[in-house]
Coordinates of C-alpha atoms (C1' of nucleotides) in Angstrom, one line a residue:
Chain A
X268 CA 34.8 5.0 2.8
X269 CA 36.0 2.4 5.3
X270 CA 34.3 -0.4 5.5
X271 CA 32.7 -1.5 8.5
X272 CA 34.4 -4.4 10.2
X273 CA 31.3 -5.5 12.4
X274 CA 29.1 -5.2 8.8
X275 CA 26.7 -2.4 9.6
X276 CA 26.7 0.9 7.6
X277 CA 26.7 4.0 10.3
X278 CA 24.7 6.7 9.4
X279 CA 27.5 8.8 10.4
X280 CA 29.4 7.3 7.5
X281 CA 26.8 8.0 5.7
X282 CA 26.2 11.6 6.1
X283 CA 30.2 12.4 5.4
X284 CA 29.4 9.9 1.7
X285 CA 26.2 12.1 1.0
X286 CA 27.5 15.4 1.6
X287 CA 30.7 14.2 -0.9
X288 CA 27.9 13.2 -3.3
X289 CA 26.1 16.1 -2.9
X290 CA 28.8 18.7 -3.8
X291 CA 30.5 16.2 -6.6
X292 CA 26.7 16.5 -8.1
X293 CA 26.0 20.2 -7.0
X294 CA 29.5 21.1 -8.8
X295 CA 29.5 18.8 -11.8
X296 CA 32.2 17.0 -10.4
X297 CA 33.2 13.2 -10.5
X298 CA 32.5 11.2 -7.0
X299 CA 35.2 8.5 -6.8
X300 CA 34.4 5.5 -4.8
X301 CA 37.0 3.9 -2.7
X302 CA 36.9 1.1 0.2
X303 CA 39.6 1.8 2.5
X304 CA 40.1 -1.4 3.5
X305 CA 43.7 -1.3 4.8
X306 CA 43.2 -2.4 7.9
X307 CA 42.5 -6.4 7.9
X308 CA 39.3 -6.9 10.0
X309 CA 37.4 -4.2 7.5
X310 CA 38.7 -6.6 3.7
X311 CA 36.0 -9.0 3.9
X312 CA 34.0 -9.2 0.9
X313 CA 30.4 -9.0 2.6
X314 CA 31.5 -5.9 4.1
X315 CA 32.0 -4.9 0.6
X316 CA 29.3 -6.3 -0.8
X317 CA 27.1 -4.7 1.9
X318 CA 28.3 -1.4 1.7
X319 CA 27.4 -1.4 -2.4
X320 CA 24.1 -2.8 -1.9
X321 CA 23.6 0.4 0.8
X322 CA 24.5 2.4 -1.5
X323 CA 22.6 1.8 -4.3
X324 CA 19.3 1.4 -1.7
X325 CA 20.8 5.4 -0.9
X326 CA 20.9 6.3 -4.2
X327 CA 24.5 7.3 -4.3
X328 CA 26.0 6.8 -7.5
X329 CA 29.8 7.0 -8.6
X330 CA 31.5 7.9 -11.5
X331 CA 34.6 6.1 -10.7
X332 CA 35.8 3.0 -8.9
X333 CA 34.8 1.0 -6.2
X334 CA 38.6 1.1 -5.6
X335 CA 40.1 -1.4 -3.1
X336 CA 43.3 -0.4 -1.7
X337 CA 43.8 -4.0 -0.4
X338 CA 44.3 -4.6 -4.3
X339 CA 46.6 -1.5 -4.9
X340 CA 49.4 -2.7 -2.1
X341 CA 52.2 -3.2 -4.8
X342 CA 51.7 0.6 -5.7
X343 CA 52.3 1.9 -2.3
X344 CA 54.7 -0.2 -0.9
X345 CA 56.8 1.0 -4.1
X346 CA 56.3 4.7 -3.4
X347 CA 57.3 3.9 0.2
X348 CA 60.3 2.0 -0.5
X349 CA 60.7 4.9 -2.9
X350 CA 60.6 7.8 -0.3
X351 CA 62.9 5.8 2.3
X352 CA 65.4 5.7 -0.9
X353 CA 65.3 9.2 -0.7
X354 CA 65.5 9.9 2.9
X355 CA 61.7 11.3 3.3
X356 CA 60.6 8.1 5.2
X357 CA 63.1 5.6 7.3
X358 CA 62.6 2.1 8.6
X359 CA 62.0 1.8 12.7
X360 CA 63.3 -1.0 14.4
X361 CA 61.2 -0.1 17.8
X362 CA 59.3 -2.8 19.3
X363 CA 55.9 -1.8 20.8
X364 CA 57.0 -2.9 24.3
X365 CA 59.8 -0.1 23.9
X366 CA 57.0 2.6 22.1
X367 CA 54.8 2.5 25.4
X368 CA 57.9 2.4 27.8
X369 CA 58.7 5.3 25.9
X370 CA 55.4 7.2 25.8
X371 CA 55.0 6.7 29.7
X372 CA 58.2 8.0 30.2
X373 CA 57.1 11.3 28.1
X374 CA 54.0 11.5 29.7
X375 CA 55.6 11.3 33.3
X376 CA 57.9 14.0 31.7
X377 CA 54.1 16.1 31.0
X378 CA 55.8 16.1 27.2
X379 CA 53.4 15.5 24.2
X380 CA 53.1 11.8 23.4
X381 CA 54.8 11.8 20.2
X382 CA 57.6 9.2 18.6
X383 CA 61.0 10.4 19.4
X384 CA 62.2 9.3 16.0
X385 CA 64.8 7.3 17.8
X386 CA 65.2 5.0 14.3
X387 CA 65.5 8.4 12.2
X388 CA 69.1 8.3 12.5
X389 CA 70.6 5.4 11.9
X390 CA 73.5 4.9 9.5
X391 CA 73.3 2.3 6.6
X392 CA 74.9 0.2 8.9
X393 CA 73.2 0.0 11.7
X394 CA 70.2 -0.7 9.8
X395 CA 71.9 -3.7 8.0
X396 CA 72.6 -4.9 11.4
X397 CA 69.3 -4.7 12.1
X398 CA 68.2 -6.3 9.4
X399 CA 70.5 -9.2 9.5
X400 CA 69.1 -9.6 12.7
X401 CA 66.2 -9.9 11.4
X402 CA 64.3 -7.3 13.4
X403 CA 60.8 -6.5 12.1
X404 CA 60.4 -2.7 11.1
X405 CA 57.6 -0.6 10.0
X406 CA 58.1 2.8 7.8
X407 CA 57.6 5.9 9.6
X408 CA 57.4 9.6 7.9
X409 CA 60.2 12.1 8.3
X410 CA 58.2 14.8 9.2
X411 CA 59.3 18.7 9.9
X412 CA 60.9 19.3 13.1
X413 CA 60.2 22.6 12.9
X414 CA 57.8 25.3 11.9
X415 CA 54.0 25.3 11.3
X416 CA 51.7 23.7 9.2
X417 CA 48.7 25.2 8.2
X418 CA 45.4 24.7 6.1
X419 CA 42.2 26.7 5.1
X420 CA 39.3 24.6 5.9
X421 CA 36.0 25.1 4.4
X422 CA 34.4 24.5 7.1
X423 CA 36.6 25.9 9.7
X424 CA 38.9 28.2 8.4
X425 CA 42.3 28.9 9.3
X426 CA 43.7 25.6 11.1
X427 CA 47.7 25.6 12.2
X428 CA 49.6 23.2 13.7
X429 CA 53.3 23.5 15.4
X430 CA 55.7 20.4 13.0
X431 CA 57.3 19.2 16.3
X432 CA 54.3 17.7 17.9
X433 CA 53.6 16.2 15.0
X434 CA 56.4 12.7 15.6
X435 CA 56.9 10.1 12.8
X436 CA 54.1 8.1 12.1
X437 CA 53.6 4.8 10.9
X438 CA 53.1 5.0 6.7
X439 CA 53.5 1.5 6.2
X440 CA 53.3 -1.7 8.7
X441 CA 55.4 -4.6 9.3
X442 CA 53.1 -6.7 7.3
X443 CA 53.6 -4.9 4.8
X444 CA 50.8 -3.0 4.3
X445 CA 50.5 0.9 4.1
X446 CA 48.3 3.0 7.2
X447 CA 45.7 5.2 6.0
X448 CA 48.1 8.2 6.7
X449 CA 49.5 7.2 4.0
X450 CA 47.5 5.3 1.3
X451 CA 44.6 7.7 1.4
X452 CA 46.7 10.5 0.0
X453 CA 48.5 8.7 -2.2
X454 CA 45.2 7.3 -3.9
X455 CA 43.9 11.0 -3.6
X456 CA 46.4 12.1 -6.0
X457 CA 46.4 9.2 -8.0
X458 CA 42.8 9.2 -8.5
X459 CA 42.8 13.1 -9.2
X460 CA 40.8 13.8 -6.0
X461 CA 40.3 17.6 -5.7
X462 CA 38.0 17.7 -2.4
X463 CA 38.4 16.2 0.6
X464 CA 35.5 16.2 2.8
X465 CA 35.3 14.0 6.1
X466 CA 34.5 13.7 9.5
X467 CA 36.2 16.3 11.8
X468 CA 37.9 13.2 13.4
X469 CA 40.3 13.1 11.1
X470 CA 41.3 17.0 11.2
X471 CA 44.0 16.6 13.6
X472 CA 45.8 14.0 11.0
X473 CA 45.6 16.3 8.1
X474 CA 49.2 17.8 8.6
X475 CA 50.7 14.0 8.9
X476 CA 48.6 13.3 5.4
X477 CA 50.0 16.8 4.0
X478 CA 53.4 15.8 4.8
X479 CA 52.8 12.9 2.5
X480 CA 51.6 15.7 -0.4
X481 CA 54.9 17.4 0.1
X482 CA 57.1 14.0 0.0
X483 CA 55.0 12.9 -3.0
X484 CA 55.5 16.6 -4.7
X485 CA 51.5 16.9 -5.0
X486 CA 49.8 19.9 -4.8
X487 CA 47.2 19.5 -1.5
X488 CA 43.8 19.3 -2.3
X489 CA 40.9 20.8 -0.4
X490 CA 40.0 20.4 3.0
X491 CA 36.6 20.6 4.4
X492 CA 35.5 18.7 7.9
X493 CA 32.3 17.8 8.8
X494 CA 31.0 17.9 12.5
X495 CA 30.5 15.3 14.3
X496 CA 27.2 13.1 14.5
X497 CA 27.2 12.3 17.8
X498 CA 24.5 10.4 20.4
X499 CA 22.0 12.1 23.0
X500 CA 24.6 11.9 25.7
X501 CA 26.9 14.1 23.4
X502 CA 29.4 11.3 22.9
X503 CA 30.1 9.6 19.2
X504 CA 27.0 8.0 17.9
X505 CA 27.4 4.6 18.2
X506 CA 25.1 0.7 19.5
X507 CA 24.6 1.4 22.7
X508 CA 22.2 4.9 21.3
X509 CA 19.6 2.8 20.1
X510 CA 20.0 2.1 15.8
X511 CA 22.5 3.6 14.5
X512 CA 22.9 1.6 11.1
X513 CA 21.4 2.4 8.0
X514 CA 19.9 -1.0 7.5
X515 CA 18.1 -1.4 11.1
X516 CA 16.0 2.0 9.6
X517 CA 15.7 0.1 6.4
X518 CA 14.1 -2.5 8.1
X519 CA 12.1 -0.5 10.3
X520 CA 10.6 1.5 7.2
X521 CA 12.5 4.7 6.6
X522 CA 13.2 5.4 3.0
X523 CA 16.4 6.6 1.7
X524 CA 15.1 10.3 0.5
X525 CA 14.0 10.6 4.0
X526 CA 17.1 9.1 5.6
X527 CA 19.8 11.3 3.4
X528 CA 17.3 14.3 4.3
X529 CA 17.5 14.0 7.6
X530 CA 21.1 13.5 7.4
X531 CA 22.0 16.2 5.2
X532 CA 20.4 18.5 7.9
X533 CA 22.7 17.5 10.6
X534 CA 25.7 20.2 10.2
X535 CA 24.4 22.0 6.9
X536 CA 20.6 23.9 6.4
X537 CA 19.5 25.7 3.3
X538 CA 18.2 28.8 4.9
X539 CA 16.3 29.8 8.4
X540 CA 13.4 27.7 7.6
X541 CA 13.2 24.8 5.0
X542 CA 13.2 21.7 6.4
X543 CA 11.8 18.7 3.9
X544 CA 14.1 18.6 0.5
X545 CA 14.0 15.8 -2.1
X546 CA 17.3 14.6 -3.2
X547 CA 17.1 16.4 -6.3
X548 CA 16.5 19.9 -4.5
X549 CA 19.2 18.9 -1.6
X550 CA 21.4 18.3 -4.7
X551 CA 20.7 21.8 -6.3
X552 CA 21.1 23.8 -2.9
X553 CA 24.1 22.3 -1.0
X554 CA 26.9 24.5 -0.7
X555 CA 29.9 23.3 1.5
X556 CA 29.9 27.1 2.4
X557 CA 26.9 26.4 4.5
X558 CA 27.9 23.5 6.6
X559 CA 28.2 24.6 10.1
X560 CA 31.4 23.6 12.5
X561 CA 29.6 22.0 15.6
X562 CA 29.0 18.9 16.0
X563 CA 25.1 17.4 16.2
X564 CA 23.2 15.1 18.0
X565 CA 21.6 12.6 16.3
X566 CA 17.5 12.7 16.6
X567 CA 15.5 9.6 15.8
X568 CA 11.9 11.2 16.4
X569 CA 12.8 14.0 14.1
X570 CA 13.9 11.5 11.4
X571 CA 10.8 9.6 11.9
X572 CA 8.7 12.4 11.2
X573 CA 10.6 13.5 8.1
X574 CA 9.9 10.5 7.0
X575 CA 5.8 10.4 7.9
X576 CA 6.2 13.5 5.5
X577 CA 8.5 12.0 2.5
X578 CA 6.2 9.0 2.7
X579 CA 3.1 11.5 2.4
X580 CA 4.7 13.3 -0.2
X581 CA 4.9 10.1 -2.5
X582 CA 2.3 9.8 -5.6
X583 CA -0.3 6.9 -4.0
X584 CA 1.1 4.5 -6.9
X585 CA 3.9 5.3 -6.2
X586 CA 4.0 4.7 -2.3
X587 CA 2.1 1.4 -2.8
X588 CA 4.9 0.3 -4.5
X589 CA 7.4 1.0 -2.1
X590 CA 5.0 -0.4 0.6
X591 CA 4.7 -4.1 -1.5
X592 CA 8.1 -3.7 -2.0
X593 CA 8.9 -3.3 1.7
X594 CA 6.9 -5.9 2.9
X595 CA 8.1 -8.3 0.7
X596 CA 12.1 -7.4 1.1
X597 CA 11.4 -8.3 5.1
X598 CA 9.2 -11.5 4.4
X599 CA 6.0 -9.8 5.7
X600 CA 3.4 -12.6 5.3
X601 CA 1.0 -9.9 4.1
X602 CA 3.5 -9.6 1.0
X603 CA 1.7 -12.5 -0.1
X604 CA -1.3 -10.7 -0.9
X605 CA 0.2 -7.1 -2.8
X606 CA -3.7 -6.6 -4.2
X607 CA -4.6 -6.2 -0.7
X608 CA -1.7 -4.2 0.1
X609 CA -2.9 -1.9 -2.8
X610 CA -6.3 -1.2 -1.7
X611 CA -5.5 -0.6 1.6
X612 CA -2.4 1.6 0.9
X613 CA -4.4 4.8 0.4
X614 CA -6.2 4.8 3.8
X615 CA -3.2 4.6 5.4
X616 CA -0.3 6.9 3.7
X617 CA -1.2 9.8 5.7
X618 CA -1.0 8.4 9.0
X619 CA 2.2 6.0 8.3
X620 CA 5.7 7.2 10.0
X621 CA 7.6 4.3 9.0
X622 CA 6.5 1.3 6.7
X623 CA 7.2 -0.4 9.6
X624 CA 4.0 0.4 11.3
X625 CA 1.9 -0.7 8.9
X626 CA 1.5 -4.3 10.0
X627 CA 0.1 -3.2 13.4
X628 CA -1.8 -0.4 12.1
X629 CA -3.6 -2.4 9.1
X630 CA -2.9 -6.1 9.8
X631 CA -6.9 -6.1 11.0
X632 CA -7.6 -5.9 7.1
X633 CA -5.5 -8.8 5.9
X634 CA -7.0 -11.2 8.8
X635 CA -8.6 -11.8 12.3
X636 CA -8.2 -8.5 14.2
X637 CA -5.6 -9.1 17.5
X638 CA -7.5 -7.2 20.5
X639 CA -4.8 -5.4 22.2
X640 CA -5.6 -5.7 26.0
X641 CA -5.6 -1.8 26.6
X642 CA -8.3 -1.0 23.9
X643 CA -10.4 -3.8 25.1
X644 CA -10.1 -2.4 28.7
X645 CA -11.6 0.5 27.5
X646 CA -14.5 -1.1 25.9
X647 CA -15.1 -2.9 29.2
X648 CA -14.7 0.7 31.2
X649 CA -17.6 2.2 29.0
X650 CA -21.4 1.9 30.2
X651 CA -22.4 2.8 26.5
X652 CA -20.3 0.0 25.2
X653 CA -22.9 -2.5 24.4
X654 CA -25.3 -0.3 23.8
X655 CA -23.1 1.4 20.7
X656 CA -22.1 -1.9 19.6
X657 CA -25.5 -3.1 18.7
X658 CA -26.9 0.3 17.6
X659 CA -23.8 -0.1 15.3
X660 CA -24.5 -3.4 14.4
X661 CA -28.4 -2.6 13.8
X662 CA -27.2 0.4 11.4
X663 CA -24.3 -1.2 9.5
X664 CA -26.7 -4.0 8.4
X665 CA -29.3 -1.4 6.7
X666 CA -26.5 -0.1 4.9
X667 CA -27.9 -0.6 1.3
X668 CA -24.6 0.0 -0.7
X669 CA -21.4 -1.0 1.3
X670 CA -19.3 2.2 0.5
X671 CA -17.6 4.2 2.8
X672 CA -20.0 7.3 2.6
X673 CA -23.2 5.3 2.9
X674 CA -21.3 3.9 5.9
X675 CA -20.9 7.0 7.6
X676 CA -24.5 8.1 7.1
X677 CA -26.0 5.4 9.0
X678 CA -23.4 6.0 11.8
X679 CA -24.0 9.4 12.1
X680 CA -28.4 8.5 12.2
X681 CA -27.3 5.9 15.0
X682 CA -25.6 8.3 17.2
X683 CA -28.8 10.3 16.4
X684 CA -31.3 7.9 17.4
X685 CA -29.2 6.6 20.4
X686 CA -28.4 10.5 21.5
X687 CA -24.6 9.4 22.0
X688 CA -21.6 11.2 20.4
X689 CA -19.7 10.2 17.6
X690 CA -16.9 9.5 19.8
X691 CA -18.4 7.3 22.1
X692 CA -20.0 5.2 19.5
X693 CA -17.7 4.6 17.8
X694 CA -15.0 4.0 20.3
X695 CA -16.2 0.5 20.8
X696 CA -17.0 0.1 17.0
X697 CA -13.4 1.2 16.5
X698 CA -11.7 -1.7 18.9
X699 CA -14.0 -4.3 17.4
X700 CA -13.5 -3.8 14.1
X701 CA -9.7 -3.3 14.4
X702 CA -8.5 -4.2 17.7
X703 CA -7.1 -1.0 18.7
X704 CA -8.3 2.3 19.9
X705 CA -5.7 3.8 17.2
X706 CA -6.4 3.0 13.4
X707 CA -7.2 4.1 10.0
X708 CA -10.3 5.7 9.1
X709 CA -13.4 3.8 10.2
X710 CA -15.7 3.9 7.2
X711 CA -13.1 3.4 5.5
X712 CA -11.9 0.6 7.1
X713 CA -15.2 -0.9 7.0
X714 CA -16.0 -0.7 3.4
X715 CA -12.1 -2.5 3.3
X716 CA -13.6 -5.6 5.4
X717 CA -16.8 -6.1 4.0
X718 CA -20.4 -6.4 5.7
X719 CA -20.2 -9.9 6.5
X720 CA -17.2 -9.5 8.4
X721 CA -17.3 -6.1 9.6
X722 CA -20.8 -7.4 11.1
X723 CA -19.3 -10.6 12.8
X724 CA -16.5 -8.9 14.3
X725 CA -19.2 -6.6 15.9
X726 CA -21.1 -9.6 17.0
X727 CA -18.2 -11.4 18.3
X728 CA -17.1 -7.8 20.7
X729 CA -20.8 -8.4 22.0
X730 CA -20.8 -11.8 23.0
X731 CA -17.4 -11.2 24.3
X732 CA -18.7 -8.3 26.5
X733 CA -21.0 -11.1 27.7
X734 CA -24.2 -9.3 27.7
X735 CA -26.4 -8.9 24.6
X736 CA -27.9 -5.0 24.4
X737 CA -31.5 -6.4 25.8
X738 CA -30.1 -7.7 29.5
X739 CA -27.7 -4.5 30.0
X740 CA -29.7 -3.3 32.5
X741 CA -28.5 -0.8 35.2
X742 CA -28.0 -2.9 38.5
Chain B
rG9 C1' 49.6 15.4 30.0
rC10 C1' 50.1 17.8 25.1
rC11 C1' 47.7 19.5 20.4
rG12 C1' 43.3 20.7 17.7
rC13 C1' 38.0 21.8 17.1
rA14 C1' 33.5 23.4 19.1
rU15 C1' 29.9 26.1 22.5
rU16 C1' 22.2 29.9 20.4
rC17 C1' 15.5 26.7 23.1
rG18 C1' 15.6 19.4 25.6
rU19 C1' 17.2 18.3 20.1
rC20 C1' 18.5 20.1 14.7
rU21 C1' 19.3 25.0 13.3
rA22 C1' 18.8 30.7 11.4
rG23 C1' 21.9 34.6 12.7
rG24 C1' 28.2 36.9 10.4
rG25 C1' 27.8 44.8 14.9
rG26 C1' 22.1 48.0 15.0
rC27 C1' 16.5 44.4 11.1
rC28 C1' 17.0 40.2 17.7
rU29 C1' 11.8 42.4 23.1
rA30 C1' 16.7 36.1 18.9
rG31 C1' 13.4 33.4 13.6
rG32 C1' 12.2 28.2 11.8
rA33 C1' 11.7 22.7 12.6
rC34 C1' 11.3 18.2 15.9
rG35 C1' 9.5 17.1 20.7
rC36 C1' 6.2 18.6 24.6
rC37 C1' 1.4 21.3 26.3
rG38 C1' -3.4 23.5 25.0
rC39 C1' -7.4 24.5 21.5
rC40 C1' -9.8 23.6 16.6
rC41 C1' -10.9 20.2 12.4
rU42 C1' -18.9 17.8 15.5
rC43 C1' -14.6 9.3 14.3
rU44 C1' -9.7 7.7 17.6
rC45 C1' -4.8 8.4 16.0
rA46 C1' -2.4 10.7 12.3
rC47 C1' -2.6 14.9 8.9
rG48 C1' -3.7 20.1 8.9
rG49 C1' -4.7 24.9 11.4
rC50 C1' -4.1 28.2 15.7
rG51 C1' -1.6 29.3 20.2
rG52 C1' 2.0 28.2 24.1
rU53 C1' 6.7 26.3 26.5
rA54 C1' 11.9 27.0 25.9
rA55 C1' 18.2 29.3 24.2
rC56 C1' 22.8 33.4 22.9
rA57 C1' 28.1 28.7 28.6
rC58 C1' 30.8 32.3 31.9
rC59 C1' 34.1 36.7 32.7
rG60 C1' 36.6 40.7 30.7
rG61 C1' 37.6 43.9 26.4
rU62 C1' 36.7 46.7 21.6
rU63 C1' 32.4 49.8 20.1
rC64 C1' 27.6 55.0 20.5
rG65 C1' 25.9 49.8 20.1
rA66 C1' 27.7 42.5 20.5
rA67 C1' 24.4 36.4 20.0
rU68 C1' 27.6 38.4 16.2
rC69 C1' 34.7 40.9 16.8
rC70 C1' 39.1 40.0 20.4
rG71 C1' 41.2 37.6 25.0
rG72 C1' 40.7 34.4 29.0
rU73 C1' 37.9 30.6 31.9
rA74 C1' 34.8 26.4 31.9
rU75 C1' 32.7 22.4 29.5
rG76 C1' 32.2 18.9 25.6
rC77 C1' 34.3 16.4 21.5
rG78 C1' 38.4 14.7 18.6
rG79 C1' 43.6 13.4 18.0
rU80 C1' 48.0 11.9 20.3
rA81 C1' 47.7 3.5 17.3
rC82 C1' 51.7 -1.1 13.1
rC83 C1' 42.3 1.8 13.4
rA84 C1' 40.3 4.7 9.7

RNA sequence: GCCGCAUUCGUCUAGGGGCCUAGGACGCCGCCCUCUCACGGCGGUAACACCGGUUCGAAUCCGGUAUGCGGUACCA
């Protein structure tokens, strides 16, 4: 994996990791792990430290590395200097003022943009000369000038590509470090990589990187590419779509089986209708034979759902857990109280669609309730308002044991007695009580906040509707 | 420009010649579950890009067009 300069863990990159995962697990295979780091803005070590930490949140173990290549230069600027010893790569003296002259000239030309391998042949002596001069170079593959190459894609099949448009590229920089044309097979063979699954972005490099199998006399591995994950307006997912790192739904309250789910159903699906797989059963099913070729928009509300369902799914112990946990990692002043958390964890798994939600949705049981402005608008709207409230009040108070059920029996005689729906009693009840015209459960809720409370917040609603029950009189 | 890949409901997808008057899921819209929301149940909305060809028969095979995406970097 590369990774990320900017320190945020796309869920695209994500999707390619899993999917590796997957079929190194569904196989019995090894999964290597290694940070592709070449490139200078992406070898920072909180970018590494980051993407591990993601990881492990995900789930995704390996069997081998983290690798570095930025720790693993010696090795290919040997092979490098090896393969321009033996003709298969040469040094370029170009400058990159006289590459885009040259590219303009070719495009003006309608020719394909590709080096003209200008450098390719120089005698030993003109490259001394060069050298002497001490003109900066960078290596560049000797590649085919003619002929086809081709591959067999898992995914896509047949793939071919004419060797002429392919030009010399870059292998190894004038700084002295190697491209990832060129480093990323050479660690593939090193590290006995069999299967190489990635984004289909990187299909049209595959016959510069299988010129490097041939040079290195290695056998090619597997090729499989992934489509694309890709934003509602079609184009690469990416900021400007809203969150597209793993740790923003992290922080919003998506869990990771819900997350790799998701993911794992954007460009692969198990049959014509199952939709919600744990890991474990994603990890028995996937076949890269079922991973489709076009590319997929990436769906937040759909993830959200799945994850209103893996959050359902959890044992009640076990989702409390995760919800403490949760509130804590993002310094939730609820954390403080995880007792609290516990008791009112049930009453609200089945409505949850992130852990994200659950201050808003709850936060009435762990303190003053916040009246949103819209429910309490509402209340004010509603002729029967005052009249529920205290018929509510008057009922809740001859509760003898303050349980839910007992609760909900001297409701349901108040809406009797006042000849009002449940609805419309407790509407008003509802807002009180919890501020909102959305919640948990109201006995429920109720028995959580106790008489004594649960009664003052109904007086309070009263007095705030400014007319006690007795003087709400029909003008 | 050149090369490559892709194209089924708004979105994710099933489908690999007759099982398709195209199935599932998200979303959306109704109704039900005599507490809102959610959950659950029931019902509904909505798609084979286009044009040719092959075939008794095409969403499925072939060709072309269009569109989208990717690559064409001393990014990965």
């Amino acid at each position: 994996m590369p990774p990320s300069p900017t320190g945020s863990f796309h869920v695209g990159t994500v999707r390619t990791m899993f999917f590796n995962w997957l079929y190194a697990r569904h196989t019995g295979g090894r999964v290597v792990l290694r940070f592709e780091d070449t490139d200078r803005a992406r070898s920072t070590e909180d970018a590494i430290a980051q993407a591990e930490d993601v990881l492990n949140w995900l789930g995704i173990d390996w069997d081998d590395g983290p690798h570095r290549q930025t720790q693993r230069l010696d090795l290919y600027a040997k092979a490098a200097a090896d393969l321009v010893e033996r003709g298969a790569a040469y040094p370029c003296y170009c400058t990159t003022e006289e590459l885009a002259a040259e590219r303009e000239r070719r495009r003006a030309a309608g020719l394909p943009l590709v080096y003209s391998g200008r450098c390719r042949g120089l005698s030993a002596d003109e490259r001394a000369e060069r050298e002497a001069a001490g003109l900066a170079s960078v290596i560049r593959l000797a590649m085919p000038t003619e002929g086809t190459t081709a591959i067999t894609d898992v995914v896509r099949g047949h793939v071919e590509w004419e060797n002429a448009l392919q030009g010399d590229h870059v292998i190894f920089r004038s700084d002295g470090t190697p491209t990832y044309l060129f480093a990323n097979p050479f660690d593939d063979i090193a590290m006995g990589v069999t299967h190489v699954i990635r984004g289909e972005d990187l299909l049209s490099s595959t016959p510069r990187q299988l010129a490097v199998y041939a040079a290195l006399a290695a056998e090619p591995p597997t090729y499989a590419h992934l489509p694309m994950v890709l934003g509602t307006d079609r184009k690469k997912l990416s900021k400007r779509h809203g969150a597209v790192s793993v740790e923003e739904f992290r922080d919003r309250g998506v869990i990771a089986p819900a997350l790799l789910n998701y993911l794992a159903l954007v460009g692969w699906s198990y049959d014509d209708h199952t939709t919600v797989m744990s890991v474990d059963e994603l990890k028995e099913r996937f076949s890269l034979e079922r991973v489709n070729a076009s590319p997929g928009v990436f769906d937040a509300e759909k993830l959200e759902w799945l994850n209103g369902e893996h959050l359902r799914a959890l044992p009640p112990e076990e989702f409390t857990a995760i919800l403490q946990g949760y509130l804590k990692d993002r310094g939730s002043p609820l954390a403080a109280r995880p007792e609290r958390i516990a008791e009112v964890a049930p009453i609200v798994q089945e409505k949850l669609r992130t852990l994200g939600q659950f201050e808003g949705f709850a936060g009435f049981l762990f303190g003053p309730a916040e009246i949103d402005p819209d429910a309490w608008a509402r209340v004010e709207a509603d002729s029967a308002a005052a009249r529920s409230l205290a018929a509510a009040r008057d009922a809740l108070a001859g509760v003898g044991e303050w349980r839910a059920e007992p609760i909900q029996a001297a409701l349901a005689a108040a809406c009797e007695r006042e000849g009002l729906k449940p609805r419309v009693l407790y509407m008003p009840v509802r807002v009180a009580i919890t501020g909102r015209t959305v919640a948990p459960g109201l006995y429920e809720s109720l028995e959580l906040l106790g008489r004594e409370e649960s009664l003052a917040r109904i007086d309070a609603a009263l007095g705030r509707l400014g007319a006690p029950a007795s003087s709400c009189k029909p003008r």
